[in-house]
mmCIF file of C-alpha atoms in Angstrom:
data_model
loop_
_atom_site.group_PDB
_atom_site.id
_atom_site.type_symbol
_atom_site.label_atom_id
_atom_site.label_comp_id
_atom_site.label_asym_id
_atom_site.label_seq_id
_atom_site.Cartn_x
_atom_site.Cartn_y
_atom_site.Cartn_z
ATOM 1 C CA UNK A 1 61.521 366.723 -85.533
ATOM 2 C CA UNK A 2 62.652 363.477 -83.950
ATOM 3 C CA UNK A 3 60.381 360.668 -85.212
ATOM 4 C CA UNK A 4 61.066 358.422 -82.218
ATOM 5 C CA UNK A 5 58.798 358.544 -79.168
ATOM 6 C CA UNK A 6 60.263 360.692 -76.412
ATOM 7 C CA UNK A 7 59.404 361.692 -72.861
ATOM 8 C CA UNK A 8 60.530 364.383 -70.470
ATOM 9 C CA UNK A 9 60.665 363.373 -66.836
ATOM 10 C CA UNK A 10 62.104 364.117 -63.438
ATOM 11 C CA UNK A 11 63.193 361.306 -61.143
ATOM 12 C CA UNK A 12 65.275 360.523 -58.062
ATOM 13 C CA UNK A 13 68.199 358.110 -58.119
ATOM 14 C CA UNK A 14 68.795 355.615 -55.269
ATOM 15 C CA UNK A 15 70.926 358.207 -53.449
ATOM 16 C CA UNK A 16 68.074 360.736 -53.508
ATOM 17 C CA UNK A 17 69.605 363.018 -56.159
ATOM 18 C CA UNK A 18 66.946 364.563 -58.430
ATOM 19 C CA UNK A 19 67.476 364.458 -62.212
ATOM 20 C CA UNK A 20 65.681 365.916 -65.211
ATOM 21 C CA UNK A 21 65.602 364.162 -68.605
ATOM 22 C CA UNK A 22 64.447 366.561 -71.350
ATOM 23 C CA UNK A 23 62.633 365.643 -74.587
ATOM 24 C CA UNK A 24 65.921 365.836 -76.492
ATOM 25 C CA UNK A 25 67.491 363.242 -74.163
ATOM 26 C CA UNK A 26 69.672 365.628 -72.166
ATOM 27 C CA UNK A 27 70.129 364.554 -68.541
ATOM 28 C CA UNK A 28 70.775 367.246 -65.913
ATOM 29 C CA UNK A 29 70.774 367.402 -62.125
ATOM 30 C CA UNK A 30 67.731 369.142 -60.689
ATOM 31 C CA UNK A 31 67.774 371.560 -57.830
ATOM 32 C CA UNK A 32 65.268 371.078 -55.029
ATOM 33 C CA UNK A 33 62.197 373.165 -55.697
ATOM 34 C CA UNK A 34 58.777 373.123 -57.192
ATOM 35 C CA UNK A 35 57.750 370.743 -59.957
ATOM 36 C CA UNK A 36 55.056 371.409 -62.485
ATOM 37 C CA UNK A 37 52.742 369.302 -64.602
ATOM 38 C CA UNK A 38 52.531 370.434 -68.199
ATOM 39 C CA UNK A 39 50.612 369.512 -71.290
ATOM 40 C CA UNK A 40 52.648 367.631 -73.841
ATOM 41 C CA UNK A 41 53.141 368.724 -77.403
ATOM 42 C CA UNK A 42 50.342 367.042 -79.452
ATOM 43 C CA UNK A 43 52.836 365.746 -82.039
ATOM 44 C CA UNK A 44 54.956 364.143 -79.287
ATOM 45 C CA UNK A 45 51.869 362.663 -77.643
ATOM 46 C CA UNK A 46 50.606 361.175 -80.918
ATOM 47 C CA UNK A 47 53.998 359.655 -81.742
ATOM 48 C CA UNK A 48 54.336 358.214 -78.243
ATOM 49 C CA UNK A 49 50.805 356.770 -78.085
ATOM 50 C CA UNK A 50 51.260 354.751 -81.273
ATOM 51 C CA UNK A 51 48.718 353.721 -83.925
ATOM 52 C CA UNK A 52 45.200 354.375 -82.659
ATOM 53 C CA UNK A 53 43.258 352.119 -85.034
ATOM 54 C CA UNK A 54 44.241 348.748 -83.574
ATOM 55 C CA UNK A 55 43.264 346.544 -80.652
ATOM 56 C CA UNK A 56 46.962 345.748 -80.225
ATOM 57 C CA UNK A 57 47.588 349.236 -78.776
ATOM 58 C CA UNK A 58 46.503 349.442 -75.105
ATOM 59 C CA UNK A 59 45.973 353.225 -75.302
ATOM 60 C CA UNK A 60 43.687 352.762 -78.319
ATOM 61 C CA UNK A 61 41.685 350.076 -76.490
ATOM 62 C CA UNK A 62 41.237 352.321 -73.449
ATOM 63 C CA UNK A 63 40.204 355.221 -75.722
ATOM 64 C CA UNK A 64 37.677 353.000 -77.541
ATOM 65 C CA UNK A 65 36.364 351.773 -74.185
ATOM 66 C CA UNK A 66 35.959 355.269 -72.724
ATOM 67 C CA UNK A 67 34.164 356.501 -75.841
ATOM 68 C CA UNK A 68 31.904 353.431 -75.859
ATOM 69 C CA UNK A 69 30.975 353.809 -72.179
ATOM 70 C CA UNK A 70 30.300 357.520 -72.670
ATOM 71 C CA UNK A 71 28.118 356.760 -75.706
ATOM 72 C CA UNK A 72 24.404 356.323 -75.252
ATOM 73 C CA UNK A 73 23.433 353.733 -77.843
ATOM 74 C CA UNK A 74 23.070 349.982 -77.278
ATOM 75 C CA UNK A 75 25.864 349.479 -79.830
ATOM 76 C CA UNK A 76 28.191 351.603 -77.669
ATOM 77 C CA UNK A 77 27.541 349.396 -74.630
ATOM 78 C CA UNK A 78 28.065 346.268 -76.743
ATOM 79 C CA UNK A 79 31.430 347.643 -77.866
ATOM 80 C CA UNK A 80 32.336 348.437 -74.237
ATOM 81 C CA UNK A 81 31.491 344.841 -73.245
ATOM 82 C CA UNK A 82 33.515 343.494 -76.196
ATOM 83 C CA UNK A 83 36.546 345.476 -75.010
ATOM 84 C CA UNK A 84 36.490 343.875 -71.553
ATOM 85 C CA UNK A 85 38.504 340.811 -70.589
ATOM 86 C CA UNK A 86 36.258 337.713 -70.714
ATOM 87 C CA UNK A 87 38.424 336.127 -67.987
ATOM 88 C CA UNK A 88 37.902 339.049 -65.588
ATOM 89 C CA UNK A 89 35.109 338.478 -63.105
ATOM 90 C CA UNK A 90 32.166 340.858 -63.003
ATOM 91 C CA UNK A 91 32.057 342.478 -66.427
ATOM 92 C CA UNK A 92 29.175 340.259 -67.576
ATOM 93 C CA UNK A 93 27.027 341.276 -64.607
ATOM 94 C CA UNK A 94 27.296 345.059 -64.985
ATOM 95 C CA UNK A 95 23.872 346.687 -65.086
ATOM 96 C CA UNK A 96 22.873 349.732 -67.144
ATOM 97 C CA UNK A 97 22.950 351.813 -63.944
ATOM 98 C CA UNK A 98 26.518 350.648 -63.239
ATOM 99 C CA UNK A 99 27.598 351.532 -66.804
ATOM 100 C CA UNK A 100 26.089 355.000 -66.235
ATOM 101 C CA UNK A 101 27.952 355.336 -62.940
ATOM 102 C CA UNK A 102 31.207 354.334 -64.652
ATOM 103 C CA UNK A 103 30.550 356.902 -67.395
ATOM 104 C CA UNK A 104 30.515 359.652 -64.752
ATOM 105 C CA UNK A 105 34.039 358.594 -63.731
ATOM 106 C CA UNK A 106 35.494 358.330 -67.232
ATOM 107 C CA UNK A 107 36.089 361.979 -68.079
ATOM 108 C CA UNK A 108 39.833 361.397 -67.866
ATOM 109 C CA UNK A 109 43.034 362.379 -69.574
ATOM 110 C CA UNK A 110 45.229 359.449 -70.619
ATOM 111 C CA UNK A 111 48.977 359.266 -70.134
ATOM 112 C CA UNK A 112 50.785 359.087 -73.474
ATOM 113 C CA UNK A 113 52.610 355.880 -72.642
ATOM 114 C CA UNK A 114 51.860 352.366 -71.425
ATOM 115 C CA UNK A 115 53.529 350.592 -68.524
ATOM 116 C CA UNK A 116 54.028 346.843 -68.969
ATOM 117 C CA UNK A 117 54.575 345.283 -65.510
ATOM 118 C CA UNK A 118 54.738 341.774 -67.027
ATOM 119 C CA UNK A 119 54.290 340.094 -70.400
ATOM 120 C CA UNK A 120 50.632 340.223 -71.516
ATOM 121 C CA UNK A 121 49.729 342.813 -68.864
ATOM 122 C CA UNK A 122 49.554 346.550 -69.472
ATOM 123 C CA UNK A 123 48.683 349.544 -67.312
ATOM 124 C CA UNK A 124 47.292 352.716 -68.865
ATOM 125 C CA UNK A 125 47.221 355.611 -66.433
ATOM 126 C CA UNK A 126 44.373 358.103 -66.540
ATOM 127 C CA UNK A 127 44.428 361.500 -64.871
ATOM 128 C CA UNK A 128 41.361 362.545 -62.925
ATOM 129 C CA UNK A 129 39.863 366.049 -62.970
ATOM 130 C CA UNK A 130 41.593 366.590 -59.626
ATOM 131 C CA UNK A 131 44.941 365.738 -61.236
ATOM 132 C CA UNK A 132 44.301 368.095 -64.149
ATOM 133 C CA UNK A 133 44.006 370.934 -61.626
ATOM 134 C CA UNK A 134 47.351 370.000 -60.013
ATOM 135 C CA UNK A 135 50.028 372.437 -61.093
ATOM 136 C CA UNK A 136 52.660 373.015 -58.451
ATOM 137 C CA UNK A 137 53.686 371.764 -55.064
ATOM 138 C CA UNK A 138 56.357 372.681 -52.566
ATOM 139 C CA UNK A 139 59.133 370.228 -51.942
ATOM 140 C CA UNK A 140 61.993 368.682 -53.820
ATOM 141 C CA UNK A 141 60.564 368.586 -57.314
ATOM 142 C CA UNK A 142 57.814 366.055 -56.657
ATOM 143 C CA UNK A 143 54.158 366.268 -57.660
ATOM 144 C CA UNK A 144 51.746 363.654 -56.317
ATOM 145 C CA UNK A 145 49.103 363.054 -58.979
ATOM 146 C CA UNK A 146 45.827 361.229 -58.305
ATOM 147 C CA UNK A 147 45.055 358.748 -61.068
ATOM 148 C CA UNK A 148 43.018 355.780 -62.090
ATOM 149 C CA UNK A 149 44.613 352.743 -63.688
ATOM 150 C CA UNK A 150 43.252 350.598 -66.490
ATOM 151 C CA UNK A 151 44.738 347.102 -66.210
ATOM 152 C CA UNK A 152 44.653 345.282 -69.554
ATOM 153 C CA UNK A 153 45.345 341.682 -70.521
ATOM 154 C CA UNK A 154 46.550 340.595 -73.956
ATOM 155 C CA UNK A 155 44.267 338.027 -75.591
ATOM 156 C CA UNK A 156 46.327 336.021 -78.033
ATOM 157 C CA UNK A 157 45.523 336.942 -81.621
ATOM 158 C CA UNK A 158 42.769 339.342 -80.511
ATOM 159 C CA UNK A 159 44.542 342.277 -78.893
ATOM 160 C CA UNK A 160 44.239 343.939 -75.502
ATOM 161 C CA UNK A 161 41.124 343.896 -73.313
ATOM 162 C CA UNK A 162 40.197 345.875 -70.192
ATOM 163 C CA UNK A 163 40.677 343.665 -67.134
ATOM 164 C CA UNK A 164 39.906 346.280 -64.469
ATOM 165 C CA UNK A 165 39.537 350.016 -63.965
ATOM 166 C CA UNK A 166 40.462 351.874 -60.779
ATOM 167 C CA UNK A 167 43.462 350.454 -58.965
ATOM 168 C CA UNK A 168 46.217 348.523 -60.746
ATOM 169 C CA UNK A 169 45.914 344.750 -60.483
ATOM 170 C CA UNK A 170 49.197 342.959 -59.873
ATOM 171 C CA UNK A 171 50.043 340.572 -62.736
ATOM 172 C CA UNK A 172 50.159 337.574 -60.389
ATOM 173 C CA UNK A 173 46.547 338.295 -59.392
ATOM 174 C CA UNK A 174 45.233 338.098 -62.973
ATOM 175 C CA UNK A 175 43.626 334.811 -63.988
ATOM 176 C CA UNK A 176 44.954 333.633 -67.327
ATOM 177 C CA UNK A 177 42.853 330.884 -68.945
ATOM 178 C CA UNK A 178 44.407 327.436 -68.846
ATOM 179 C CA UNK A 179 47.078 326.996 -71.525
ATOM 180 C CA UNK A 180 47.154 330.717 -72.358
ATOM 181 C CA UNK A 181 50.635 331.263 -70.927
ATOM 182 C CA UNK A 182 51.965 328.193 -72.765
ATOM 183 C CA UNK A 183 51.473 329.938 -76.114
ATOM 184 C CA UNK A 184 53.980 332.372 -77.592
ATOM 185 C CA UNK A 185 52.691 335.919 -77.947
ATOM 186 C CA UNK A 186 54.256 336.262 -81.376
#
């Protein structure tokens, strides 16, 4: 088995031609037709997600956060608060009722990869129950999938923290503390 992370995907080029990239890296033209969501192989998903025991892996942070919010002990809520971005407005004011409301929304499946729209900003996509039920659609190989986005910010020396949940926040709209961007990430 290939030990490098891999993904299978379908995409359109700028001329509108559909392509399919398979897990083994083969690129082929796709014919117009139905597309289908499918569950990934657990070994591929684990290799692609990366180490899950570190705050320097955005998928791990989102997983920790979801589990903490879904937990029912005071320690779980403290962990959830710890995993939020201290520079993001609003996290400190969340009430117990709001945590409970968020817990009802967090029964999600996570994408097995992270999108980095800018340095120190990461998006982790989460599929809703509605998306999990999506299987096929008519059209030229395109499936529209409803999702929620976790936007994370990298805290230097501390790892990733949840900035927002719901819609993606553009990197230029994220407040970085003064001097933060002057420091090298490494």
